[in-house]
Coordinates of C-alpha atoms and ligand atoms in Angstrom, one line a residue:
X29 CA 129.4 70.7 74.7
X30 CA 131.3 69.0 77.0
X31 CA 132.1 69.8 80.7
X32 CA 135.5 69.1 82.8
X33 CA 137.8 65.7 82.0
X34 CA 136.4 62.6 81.4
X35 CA 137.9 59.8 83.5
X36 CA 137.8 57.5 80.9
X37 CA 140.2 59.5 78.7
X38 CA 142.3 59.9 81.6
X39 CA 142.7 56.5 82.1
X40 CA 143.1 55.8 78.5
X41 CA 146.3 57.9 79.1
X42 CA 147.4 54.9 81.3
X43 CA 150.8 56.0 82.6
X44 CA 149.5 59.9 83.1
X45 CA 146.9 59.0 85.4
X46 CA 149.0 59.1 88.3
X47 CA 150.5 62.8 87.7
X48 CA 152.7 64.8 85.5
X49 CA 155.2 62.0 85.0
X50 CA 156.2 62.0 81.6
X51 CA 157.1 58.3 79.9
X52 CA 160.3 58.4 77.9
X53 CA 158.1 58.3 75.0
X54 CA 156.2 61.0 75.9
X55 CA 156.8 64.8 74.2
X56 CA 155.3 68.1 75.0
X57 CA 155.2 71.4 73.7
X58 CA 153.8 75.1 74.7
X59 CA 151.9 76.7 72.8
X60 CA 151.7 80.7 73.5
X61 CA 148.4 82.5 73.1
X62 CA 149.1 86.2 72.8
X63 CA 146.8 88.8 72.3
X64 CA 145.6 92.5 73.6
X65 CA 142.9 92.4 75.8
X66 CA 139.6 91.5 74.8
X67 CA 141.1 89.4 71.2
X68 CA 139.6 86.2 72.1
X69 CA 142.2 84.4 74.4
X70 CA 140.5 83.1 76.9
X71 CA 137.3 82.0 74.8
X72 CA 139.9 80.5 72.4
X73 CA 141.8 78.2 74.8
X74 CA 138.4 77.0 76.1
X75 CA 136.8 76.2 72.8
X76 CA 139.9 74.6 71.7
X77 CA 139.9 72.6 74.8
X78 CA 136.4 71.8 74.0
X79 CA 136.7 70.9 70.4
X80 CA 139.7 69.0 71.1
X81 CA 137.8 66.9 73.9
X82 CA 135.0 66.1 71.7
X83 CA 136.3 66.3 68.1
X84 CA 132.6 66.1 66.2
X85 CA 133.5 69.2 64.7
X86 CA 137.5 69.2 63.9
X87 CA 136.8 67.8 60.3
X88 CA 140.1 69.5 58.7
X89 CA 141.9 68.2 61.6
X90 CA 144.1 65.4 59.8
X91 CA 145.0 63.4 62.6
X92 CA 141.4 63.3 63.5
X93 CA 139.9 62.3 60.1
X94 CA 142.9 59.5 59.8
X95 CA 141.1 58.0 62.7
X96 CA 144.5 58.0 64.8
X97 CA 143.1 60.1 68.2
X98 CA 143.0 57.3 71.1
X99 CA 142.2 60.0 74.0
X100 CA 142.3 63.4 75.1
X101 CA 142.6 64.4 78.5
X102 CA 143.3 67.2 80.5
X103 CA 146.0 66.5 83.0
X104 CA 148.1 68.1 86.0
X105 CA 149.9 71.2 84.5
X106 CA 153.7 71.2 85.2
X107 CA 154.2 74.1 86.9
X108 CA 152.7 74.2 90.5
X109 CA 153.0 78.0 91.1
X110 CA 150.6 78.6 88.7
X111 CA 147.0 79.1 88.7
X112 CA 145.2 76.6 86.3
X113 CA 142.7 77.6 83.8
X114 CA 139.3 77.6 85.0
X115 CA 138.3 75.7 81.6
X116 CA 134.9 74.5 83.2
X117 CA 133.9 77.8 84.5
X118 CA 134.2 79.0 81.4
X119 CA 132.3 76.5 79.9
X120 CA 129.7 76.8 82.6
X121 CA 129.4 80.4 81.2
X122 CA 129.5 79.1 77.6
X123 CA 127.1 76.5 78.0
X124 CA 124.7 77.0 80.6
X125 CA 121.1 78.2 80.7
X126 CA 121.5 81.7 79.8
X127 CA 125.0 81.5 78.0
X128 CA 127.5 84.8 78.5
X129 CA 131.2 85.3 77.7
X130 CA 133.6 84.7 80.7
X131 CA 134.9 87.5 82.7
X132 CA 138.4 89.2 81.4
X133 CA 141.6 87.6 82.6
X134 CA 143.1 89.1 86.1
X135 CA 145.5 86.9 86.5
X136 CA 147.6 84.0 84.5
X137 CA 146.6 80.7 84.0
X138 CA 148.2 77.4 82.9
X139 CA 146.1 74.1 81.0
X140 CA 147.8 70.9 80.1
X141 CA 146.5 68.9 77.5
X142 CA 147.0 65.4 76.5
X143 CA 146.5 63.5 73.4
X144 CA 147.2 60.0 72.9
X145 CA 147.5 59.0 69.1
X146 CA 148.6 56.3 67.0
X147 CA 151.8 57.6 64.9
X148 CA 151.1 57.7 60.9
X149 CA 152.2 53.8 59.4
X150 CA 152.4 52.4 62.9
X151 CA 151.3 49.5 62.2
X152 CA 154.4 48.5 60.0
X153 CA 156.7 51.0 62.3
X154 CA 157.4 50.4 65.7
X155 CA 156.1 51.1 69.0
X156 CA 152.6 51.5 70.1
X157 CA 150.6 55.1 70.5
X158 CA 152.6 57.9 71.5
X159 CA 151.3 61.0 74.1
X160 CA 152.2 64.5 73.2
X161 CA 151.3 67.1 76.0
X162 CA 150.6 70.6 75.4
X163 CA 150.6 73.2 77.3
X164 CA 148.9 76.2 77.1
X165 CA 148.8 80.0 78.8
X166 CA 146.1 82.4 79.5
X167 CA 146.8 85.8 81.1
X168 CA 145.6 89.5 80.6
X169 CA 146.1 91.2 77.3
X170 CA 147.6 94.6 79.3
X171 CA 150.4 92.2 80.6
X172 CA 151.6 91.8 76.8
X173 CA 152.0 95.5 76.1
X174 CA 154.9 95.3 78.7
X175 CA 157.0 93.7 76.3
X176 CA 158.4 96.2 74.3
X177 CA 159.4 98.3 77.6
X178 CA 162.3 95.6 78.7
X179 CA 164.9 96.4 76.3
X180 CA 163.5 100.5 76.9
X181 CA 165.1 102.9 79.4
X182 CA 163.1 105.4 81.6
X183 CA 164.0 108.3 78.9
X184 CA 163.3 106.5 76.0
X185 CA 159.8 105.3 77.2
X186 CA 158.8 108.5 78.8
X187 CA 159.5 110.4 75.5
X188 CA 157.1 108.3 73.0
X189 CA 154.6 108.1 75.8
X190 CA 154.8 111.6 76.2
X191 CA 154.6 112.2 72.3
X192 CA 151.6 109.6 71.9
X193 CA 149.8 111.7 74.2
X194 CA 150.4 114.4 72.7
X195 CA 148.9 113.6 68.9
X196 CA 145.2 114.7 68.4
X197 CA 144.3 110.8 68.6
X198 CA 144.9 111.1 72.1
X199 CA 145.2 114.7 73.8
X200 CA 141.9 115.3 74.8
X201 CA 142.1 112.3 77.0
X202 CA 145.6 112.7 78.0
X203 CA 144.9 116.7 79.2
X204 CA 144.8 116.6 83.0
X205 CA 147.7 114.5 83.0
X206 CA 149.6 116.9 80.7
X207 CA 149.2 119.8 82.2
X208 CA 150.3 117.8 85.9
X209 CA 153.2 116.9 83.6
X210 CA 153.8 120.5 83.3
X211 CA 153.4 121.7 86.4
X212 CA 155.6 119.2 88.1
X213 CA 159.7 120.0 88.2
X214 CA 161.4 116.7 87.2
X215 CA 164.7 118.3 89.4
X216 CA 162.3 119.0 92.3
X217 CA 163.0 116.3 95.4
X218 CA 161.0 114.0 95.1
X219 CA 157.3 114.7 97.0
X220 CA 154.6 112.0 97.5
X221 CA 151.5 114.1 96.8
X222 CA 152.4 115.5 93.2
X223 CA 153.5 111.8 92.6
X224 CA 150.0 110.8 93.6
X225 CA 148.2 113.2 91.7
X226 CA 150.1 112.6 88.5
X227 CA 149.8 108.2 88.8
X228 CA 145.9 108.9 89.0
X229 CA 145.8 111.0 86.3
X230 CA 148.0 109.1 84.3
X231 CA 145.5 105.9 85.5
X232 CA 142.5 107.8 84.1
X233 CA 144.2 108.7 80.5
X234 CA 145.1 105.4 79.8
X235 CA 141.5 103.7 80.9
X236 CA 140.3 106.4 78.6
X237 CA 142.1 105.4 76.2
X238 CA 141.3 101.5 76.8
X239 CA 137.3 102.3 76.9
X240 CA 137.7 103.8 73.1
X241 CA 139.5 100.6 71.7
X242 CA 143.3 101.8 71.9
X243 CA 145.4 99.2 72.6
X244 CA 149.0 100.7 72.9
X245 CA 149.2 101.8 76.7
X246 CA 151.8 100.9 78.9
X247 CA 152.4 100.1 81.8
X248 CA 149.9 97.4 81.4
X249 CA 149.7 96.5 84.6
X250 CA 148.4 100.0 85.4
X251 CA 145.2 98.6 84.4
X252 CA 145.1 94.9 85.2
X253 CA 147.4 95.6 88.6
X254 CA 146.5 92.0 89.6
X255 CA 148.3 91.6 92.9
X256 CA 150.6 95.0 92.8
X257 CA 147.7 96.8 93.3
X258 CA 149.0 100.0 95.5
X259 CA 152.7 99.0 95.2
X260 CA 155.4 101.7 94.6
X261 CA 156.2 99.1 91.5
X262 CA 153.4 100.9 89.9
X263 CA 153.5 104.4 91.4
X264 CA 154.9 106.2 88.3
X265 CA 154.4 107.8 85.6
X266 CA 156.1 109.1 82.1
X267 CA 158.2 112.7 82.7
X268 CA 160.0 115.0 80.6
X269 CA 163.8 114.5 80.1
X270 CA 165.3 116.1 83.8
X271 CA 168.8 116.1 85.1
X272 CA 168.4 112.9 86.5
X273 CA 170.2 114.2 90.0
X274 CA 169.2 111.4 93.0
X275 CA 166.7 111.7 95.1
X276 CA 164.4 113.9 92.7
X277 CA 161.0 113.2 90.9
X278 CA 162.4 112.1 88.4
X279 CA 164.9 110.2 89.8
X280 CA 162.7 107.8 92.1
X281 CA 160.3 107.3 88.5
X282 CA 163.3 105.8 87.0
X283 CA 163.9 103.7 89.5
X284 CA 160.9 102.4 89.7
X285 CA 160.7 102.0 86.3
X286 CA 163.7 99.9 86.6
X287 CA 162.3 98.0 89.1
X288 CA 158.9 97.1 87.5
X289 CA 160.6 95.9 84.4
X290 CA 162.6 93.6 87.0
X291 CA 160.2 92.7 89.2
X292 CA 157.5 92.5 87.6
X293 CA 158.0 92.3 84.2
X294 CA 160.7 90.0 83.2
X295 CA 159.9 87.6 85.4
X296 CA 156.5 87.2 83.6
X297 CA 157.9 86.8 80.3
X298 CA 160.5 84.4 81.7
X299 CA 158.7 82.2 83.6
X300 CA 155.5 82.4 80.7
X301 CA 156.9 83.3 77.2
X302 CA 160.4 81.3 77.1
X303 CA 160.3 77.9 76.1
X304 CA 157.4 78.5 73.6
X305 CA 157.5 76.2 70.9
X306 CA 154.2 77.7 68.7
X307 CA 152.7 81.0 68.9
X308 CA 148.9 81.9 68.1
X309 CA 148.4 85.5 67.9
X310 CA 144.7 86.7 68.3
X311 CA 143.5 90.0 66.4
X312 CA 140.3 91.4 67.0
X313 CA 140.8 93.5 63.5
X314 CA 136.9 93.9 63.2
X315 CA 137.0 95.5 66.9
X316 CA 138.9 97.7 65.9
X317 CA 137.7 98.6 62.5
X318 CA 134.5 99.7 64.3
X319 CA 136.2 101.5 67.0
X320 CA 137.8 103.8 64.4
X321 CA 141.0 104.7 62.7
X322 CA 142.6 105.5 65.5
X323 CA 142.3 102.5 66.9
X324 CA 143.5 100.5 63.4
X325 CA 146.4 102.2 63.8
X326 CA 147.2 101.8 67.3
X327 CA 146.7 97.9 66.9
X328 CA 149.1 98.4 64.1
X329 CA 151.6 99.9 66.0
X330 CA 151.3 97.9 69.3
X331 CA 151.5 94.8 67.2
X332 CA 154.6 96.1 65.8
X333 CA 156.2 96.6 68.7
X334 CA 155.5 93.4 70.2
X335 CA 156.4 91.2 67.1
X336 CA 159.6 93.0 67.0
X337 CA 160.7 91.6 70.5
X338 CA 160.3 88.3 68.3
X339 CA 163.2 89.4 66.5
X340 CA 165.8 86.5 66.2
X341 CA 169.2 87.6 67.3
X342 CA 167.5 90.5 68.9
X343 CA 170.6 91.5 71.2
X344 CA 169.9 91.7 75.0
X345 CA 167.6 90.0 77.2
X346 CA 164.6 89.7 74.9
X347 CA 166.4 88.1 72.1
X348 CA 167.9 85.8 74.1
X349 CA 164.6 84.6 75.4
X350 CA 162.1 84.9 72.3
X351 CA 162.4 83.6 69.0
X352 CA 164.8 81.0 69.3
X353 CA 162.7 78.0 68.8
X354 CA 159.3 79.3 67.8
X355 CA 158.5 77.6 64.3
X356 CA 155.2 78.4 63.6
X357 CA 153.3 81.5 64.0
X358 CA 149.5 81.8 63.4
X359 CA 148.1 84.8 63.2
X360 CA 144.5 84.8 63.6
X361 CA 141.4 87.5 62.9
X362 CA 139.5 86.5 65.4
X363 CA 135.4 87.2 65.8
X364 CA 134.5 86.1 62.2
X365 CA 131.1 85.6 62.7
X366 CA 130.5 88.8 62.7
X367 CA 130.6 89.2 59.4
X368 CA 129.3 86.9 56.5
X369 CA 131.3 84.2 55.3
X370 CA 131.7 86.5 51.8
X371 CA 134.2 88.9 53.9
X372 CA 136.4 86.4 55.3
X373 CA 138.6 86.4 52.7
X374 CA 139.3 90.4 53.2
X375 CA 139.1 89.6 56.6
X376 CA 142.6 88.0 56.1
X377 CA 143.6 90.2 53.2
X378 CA 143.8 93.4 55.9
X379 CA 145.6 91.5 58.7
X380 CA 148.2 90.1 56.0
X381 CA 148.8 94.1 55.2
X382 CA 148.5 95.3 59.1
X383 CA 151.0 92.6 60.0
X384 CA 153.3 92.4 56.7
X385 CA 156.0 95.0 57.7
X386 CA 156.7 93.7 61.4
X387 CA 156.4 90.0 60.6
X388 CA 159.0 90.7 57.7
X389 CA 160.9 93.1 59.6
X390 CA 160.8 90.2 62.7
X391 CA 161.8 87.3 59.9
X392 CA 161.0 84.3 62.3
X393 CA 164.2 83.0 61.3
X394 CA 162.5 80.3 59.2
X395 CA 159.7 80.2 61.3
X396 CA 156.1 79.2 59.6
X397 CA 153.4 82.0 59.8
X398 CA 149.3 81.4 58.6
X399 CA 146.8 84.1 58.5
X400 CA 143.4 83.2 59.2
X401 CA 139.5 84.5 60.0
X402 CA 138.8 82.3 62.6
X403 CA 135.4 82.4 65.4
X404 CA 136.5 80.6 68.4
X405 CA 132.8 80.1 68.9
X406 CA 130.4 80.9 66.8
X407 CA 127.3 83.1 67.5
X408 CA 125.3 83.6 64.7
X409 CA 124.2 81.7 62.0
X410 CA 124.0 83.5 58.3
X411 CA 121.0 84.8 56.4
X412 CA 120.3 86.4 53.3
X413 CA 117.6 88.9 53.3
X414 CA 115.7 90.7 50.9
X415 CA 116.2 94.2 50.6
X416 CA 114.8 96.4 47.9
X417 CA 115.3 93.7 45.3
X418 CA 118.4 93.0 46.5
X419 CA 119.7 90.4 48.8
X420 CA 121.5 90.9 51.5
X421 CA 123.7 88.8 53.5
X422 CA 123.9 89.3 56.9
X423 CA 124.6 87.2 60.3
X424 CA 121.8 86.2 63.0
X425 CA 122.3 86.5 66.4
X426 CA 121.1 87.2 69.9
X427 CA 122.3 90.9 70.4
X428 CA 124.2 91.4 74.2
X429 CA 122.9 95.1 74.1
X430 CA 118.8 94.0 73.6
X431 CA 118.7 90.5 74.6
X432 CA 117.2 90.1 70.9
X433 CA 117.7 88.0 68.3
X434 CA 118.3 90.4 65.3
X435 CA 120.0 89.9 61.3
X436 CA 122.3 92.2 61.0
X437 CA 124.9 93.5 57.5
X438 CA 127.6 95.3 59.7
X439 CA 129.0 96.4 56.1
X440 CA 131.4 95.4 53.3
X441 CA 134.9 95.4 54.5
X442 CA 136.9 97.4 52.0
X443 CA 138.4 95.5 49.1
X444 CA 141.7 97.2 49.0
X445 CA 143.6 96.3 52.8
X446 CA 146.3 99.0 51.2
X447 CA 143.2 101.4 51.7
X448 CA 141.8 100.6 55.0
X449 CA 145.8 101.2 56.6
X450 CA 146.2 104.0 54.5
X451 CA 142.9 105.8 55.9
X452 CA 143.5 104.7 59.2
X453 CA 147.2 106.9 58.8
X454 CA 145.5 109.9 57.0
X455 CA 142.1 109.7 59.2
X456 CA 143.4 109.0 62.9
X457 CA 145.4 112.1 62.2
X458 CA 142.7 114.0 61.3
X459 CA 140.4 112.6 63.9
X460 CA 137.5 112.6 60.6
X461 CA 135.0 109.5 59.9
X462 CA 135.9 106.4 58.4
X463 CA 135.1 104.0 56.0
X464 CA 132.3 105.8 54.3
X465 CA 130.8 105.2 58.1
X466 CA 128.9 102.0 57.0
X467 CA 131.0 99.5 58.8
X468 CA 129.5 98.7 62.2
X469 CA 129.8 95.1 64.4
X470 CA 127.6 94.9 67.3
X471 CA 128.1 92.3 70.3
X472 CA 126.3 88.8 69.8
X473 CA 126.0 86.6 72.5
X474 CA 127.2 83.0 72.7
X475 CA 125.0 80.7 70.9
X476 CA 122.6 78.4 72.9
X477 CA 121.4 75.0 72.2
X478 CA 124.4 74.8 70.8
X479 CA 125.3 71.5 72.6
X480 CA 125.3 68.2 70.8
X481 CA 127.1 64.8 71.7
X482 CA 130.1 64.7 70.6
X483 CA 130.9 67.7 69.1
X484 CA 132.5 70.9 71.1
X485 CA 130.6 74.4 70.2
X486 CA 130.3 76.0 67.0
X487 CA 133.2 77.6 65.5
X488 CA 135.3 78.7 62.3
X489 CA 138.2 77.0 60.8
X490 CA 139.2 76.6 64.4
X491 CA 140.2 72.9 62.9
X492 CA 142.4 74.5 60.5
X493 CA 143.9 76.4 62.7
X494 CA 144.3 73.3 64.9
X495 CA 145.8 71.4 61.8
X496 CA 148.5 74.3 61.5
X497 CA 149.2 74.7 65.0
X498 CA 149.0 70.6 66.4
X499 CA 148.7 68.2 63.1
X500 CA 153.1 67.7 62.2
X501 CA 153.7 67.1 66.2
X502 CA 150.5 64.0 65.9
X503 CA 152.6 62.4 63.0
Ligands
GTP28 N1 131.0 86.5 68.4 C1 132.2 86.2 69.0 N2 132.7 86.9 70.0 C2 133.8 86.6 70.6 C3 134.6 85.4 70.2 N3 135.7 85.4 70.9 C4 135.7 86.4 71.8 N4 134.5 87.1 71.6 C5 134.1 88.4 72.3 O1 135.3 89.0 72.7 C6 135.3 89.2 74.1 C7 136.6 89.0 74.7 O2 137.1 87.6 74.6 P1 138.1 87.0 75.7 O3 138.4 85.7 75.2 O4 137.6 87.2 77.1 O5 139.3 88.0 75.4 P2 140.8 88.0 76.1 O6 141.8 88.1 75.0 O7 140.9 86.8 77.0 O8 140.7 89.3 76.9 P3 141.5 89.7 78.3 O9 141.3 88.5 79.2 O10 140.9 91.0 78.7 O11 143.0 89.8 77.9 C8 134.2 88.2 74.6 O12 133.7 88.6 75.9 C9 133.2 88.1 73.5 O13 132.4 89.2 73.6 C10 134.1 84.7 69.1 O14 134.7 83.7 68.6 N5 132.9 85.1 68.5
MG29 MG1 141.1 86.5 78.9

């Protein structure tokens, strides 16, 4: 594994060294890495980063096996007022003597990549290697869920929060902040205590919520507050419809509604999301398949929501702002070592199904999508083991929870995706078990000695992705 930039690339980049200055010959691109939190984003910029630096193990990455890489460098990102990405922390973490998964994301982060490669025939074209510099963004998976709320008034929000809340899935967590809901008068002036009360309440519910592997919670900077932590920005919550007169509750919650969809908000999506050329969306399906029904569902409609603000010719503000040059679109299971190689392929199969009706709904105008099981990095190795005649196939790991190395079979992912959606409909309303109650995934984690010269860490088909995402813009 490899650890921070490597002069000698940088220098290979011979007009980068100096800074950001791009040669006339130069292109770049962004490339979006969206996700809820805890799918995989940060681990799978770094080991991108990482498999990109050293390429030992990018085999179905075309322009790699044609030989035409020169260098790879990271470089000085564009924007100043951004944080960068902490890539060799996180490999630190990765790598080092007792390896562990980075930290979640607080904050956002930018990376700029550089590849230098020789075009495809360039030795009858014209012209000499070409750079291509790619920019990438990490920030915190609550952040995204904010998305669908720009185009949303007060009213309309408050009502499907209030009805979410309100569904078996979620009332028991949601009851102290119902009943504050309740007991407080919209129409009353407005009065700093109740508001109090009711924000903490509403704080509670939706960490509830986040602790049993829901994903659709907004605002999502209620629980990644990152620098507004306190602010009046985020000192609201959801209330029934009122008369809207000024200076009431529900007045001052609408306005500050307004102004954290301005403030904070917008300008996020703005300053992060526009100008994307190539989106990866991460999916921890098997997460959620363990967490429950429930929480199938919920990924299924959070994903919905967000791929809809992909919409081309969306009206308003989003749709001027999203999917007007995004292409290509990879949508990728992400965690697949956690399962033997044999359940891949439903792996894909269920995502397909979870994402068909938004991603045809959203259209892409033209744009490319790929489904894929991928493992950023991949810790465990696969075994089959005899059991009662039989043999089993399961995946080796060290286990987070024991510190153990153990062979596990989490279970057969259901054949049919059509039935794993339709149970998590029928069963989240119901509240019942799932899947027969066999499927479990238990935390692994990240392989050590994995290191080898030249080669970034373990993963799967994180080249193919690669190939889908990079390989037509290295031609
Ligand atoms: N086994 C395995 N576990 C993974 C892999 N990628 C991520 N994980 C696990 O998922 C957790 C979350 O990954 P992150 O990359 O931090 O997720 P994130 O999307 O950046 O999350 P936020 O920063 O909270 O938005 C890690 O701590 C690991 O436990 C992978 O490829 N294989
Ligand atoms: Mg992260």
């Amino acid at each position: 594994m490899v650890l921070g930039v490597f002069d000698s690339a940088a220098d290979a980049l011979g007009g980068m060294a100096d800074g950001v200055r791009e040669s006339l010959f130069d292109s770049s691109f962004r490339v979006g890495i969206t996700g809820v939190s805890r799918a995989g984003k940060t681990v799978f910029l770094t080991s991108l980063v990482a498999n990109l630096l050293e390429r030992g193990r990018m085999l179905r990455f075309t322009p790699e096996m044609e030989g035409r890489i020169e260098a790879v460098a990271l470089r000085p990102q564009p924007d100043m007022n951004i944080a960068r990405f902490d890539y060799e922390a996180h490999m630190a973490a990765l790598s080092g003597r007792d390896p562990h998964w980075p930290e979640g994301t607080r904050s956002v982060s930018q990376l700029r990549l550089s590849v230098r490669y020789r075009p495809q025939g360039w030795l009858s074209g014209f012209g000499g290697p070409k750079t291509v510099h790619i920019d990438f963004i990490d920030y915190p998976g609550e952040w995204l869920l904010d998305l669908p709320l720009i185009d949303q008034s007060y009213a309309t929000w408050s009502a499907s929060v209030l009805e979410a809340a309100r569904t078996p899935l979620r009332a028991d967590r949601a009851e102290k902040w119902l009943r504050l809901v309740e007991a407080a008068d919209p129409d009353a002036p407005y009065d700093e205590d109740v508001t109090q009360d009711l924000v903490a309440s509403y704080g509670e519910y939706l960490s509830a919520c986040r602790m049993d592997g829901l994903s659709g919670m907004t605002p999502g900077r209620f629980l990644m507050p990152g620098e507004l932590e306190g602010s009046p920005a985020l000192a609201f919550t959801p209330l029934p419809k009122a008369r809207g007169r000024r200076r009431t509750l529900y007045a001052e919650f609408a306005r500050r509604f307004e102004a954290y969809k301005r403030h904070v908000v917008k300008p996020f999506f703005r300053d992060h999301f526009a100008r994307l050329d190539r989106q990866v969306v991460l999916i921890d399906l098997l997460g959620a398949l363990d967490a429950g029904p429930g929480a199938v569902a919920d990924l299924r409609s959070s994903m919905t929501d967000i791929l809809a603000c992909y919409k081309p010719g969306a009206k308003g503000w989003l749709g001027s702002l999203l999917g007007r040059r995004i292409d290509r679109i990879l949508f990728a299971a992400t965690k697949a070592d956690h399962v033997h190689h044999t359940q891949h392929s439903r792996m894909t199969a269920i995502v397909n199904a979870l994402l068909r009706e938004s991603v045809e709904r959203a259209s892409f105008r033209g744009a490319r999508t790929e489904a894929l099981a991928i493992a950023s990095i991949r810790a465990t190795v696969e075994q089959e083991i005899e059991h009662r005649g039989q043999k089993i196939p399961c995946v080796r790991g060290r286990l987070i929870s024991s510190g153990k190395e153990a062979a596990l079979h989490p279970g057969d992912l259901p054949e049919s995706p059509q039935r794993v959606l339709a149970e998590a409909r029928e069963e989240a309303e119901r509240g019942t078990g799932w899947l027969d109650g066999d499927f479990k995934v238990m935390r692994f984690a990240p392989p050590s000695n994995a290191a080898r010269a030249n080669e970034g860490p373990p993963h799967i088909r994180l080249d193919q992705a690669l190939e889908f995402l990079l390989a037509d813009r290295l031609r």
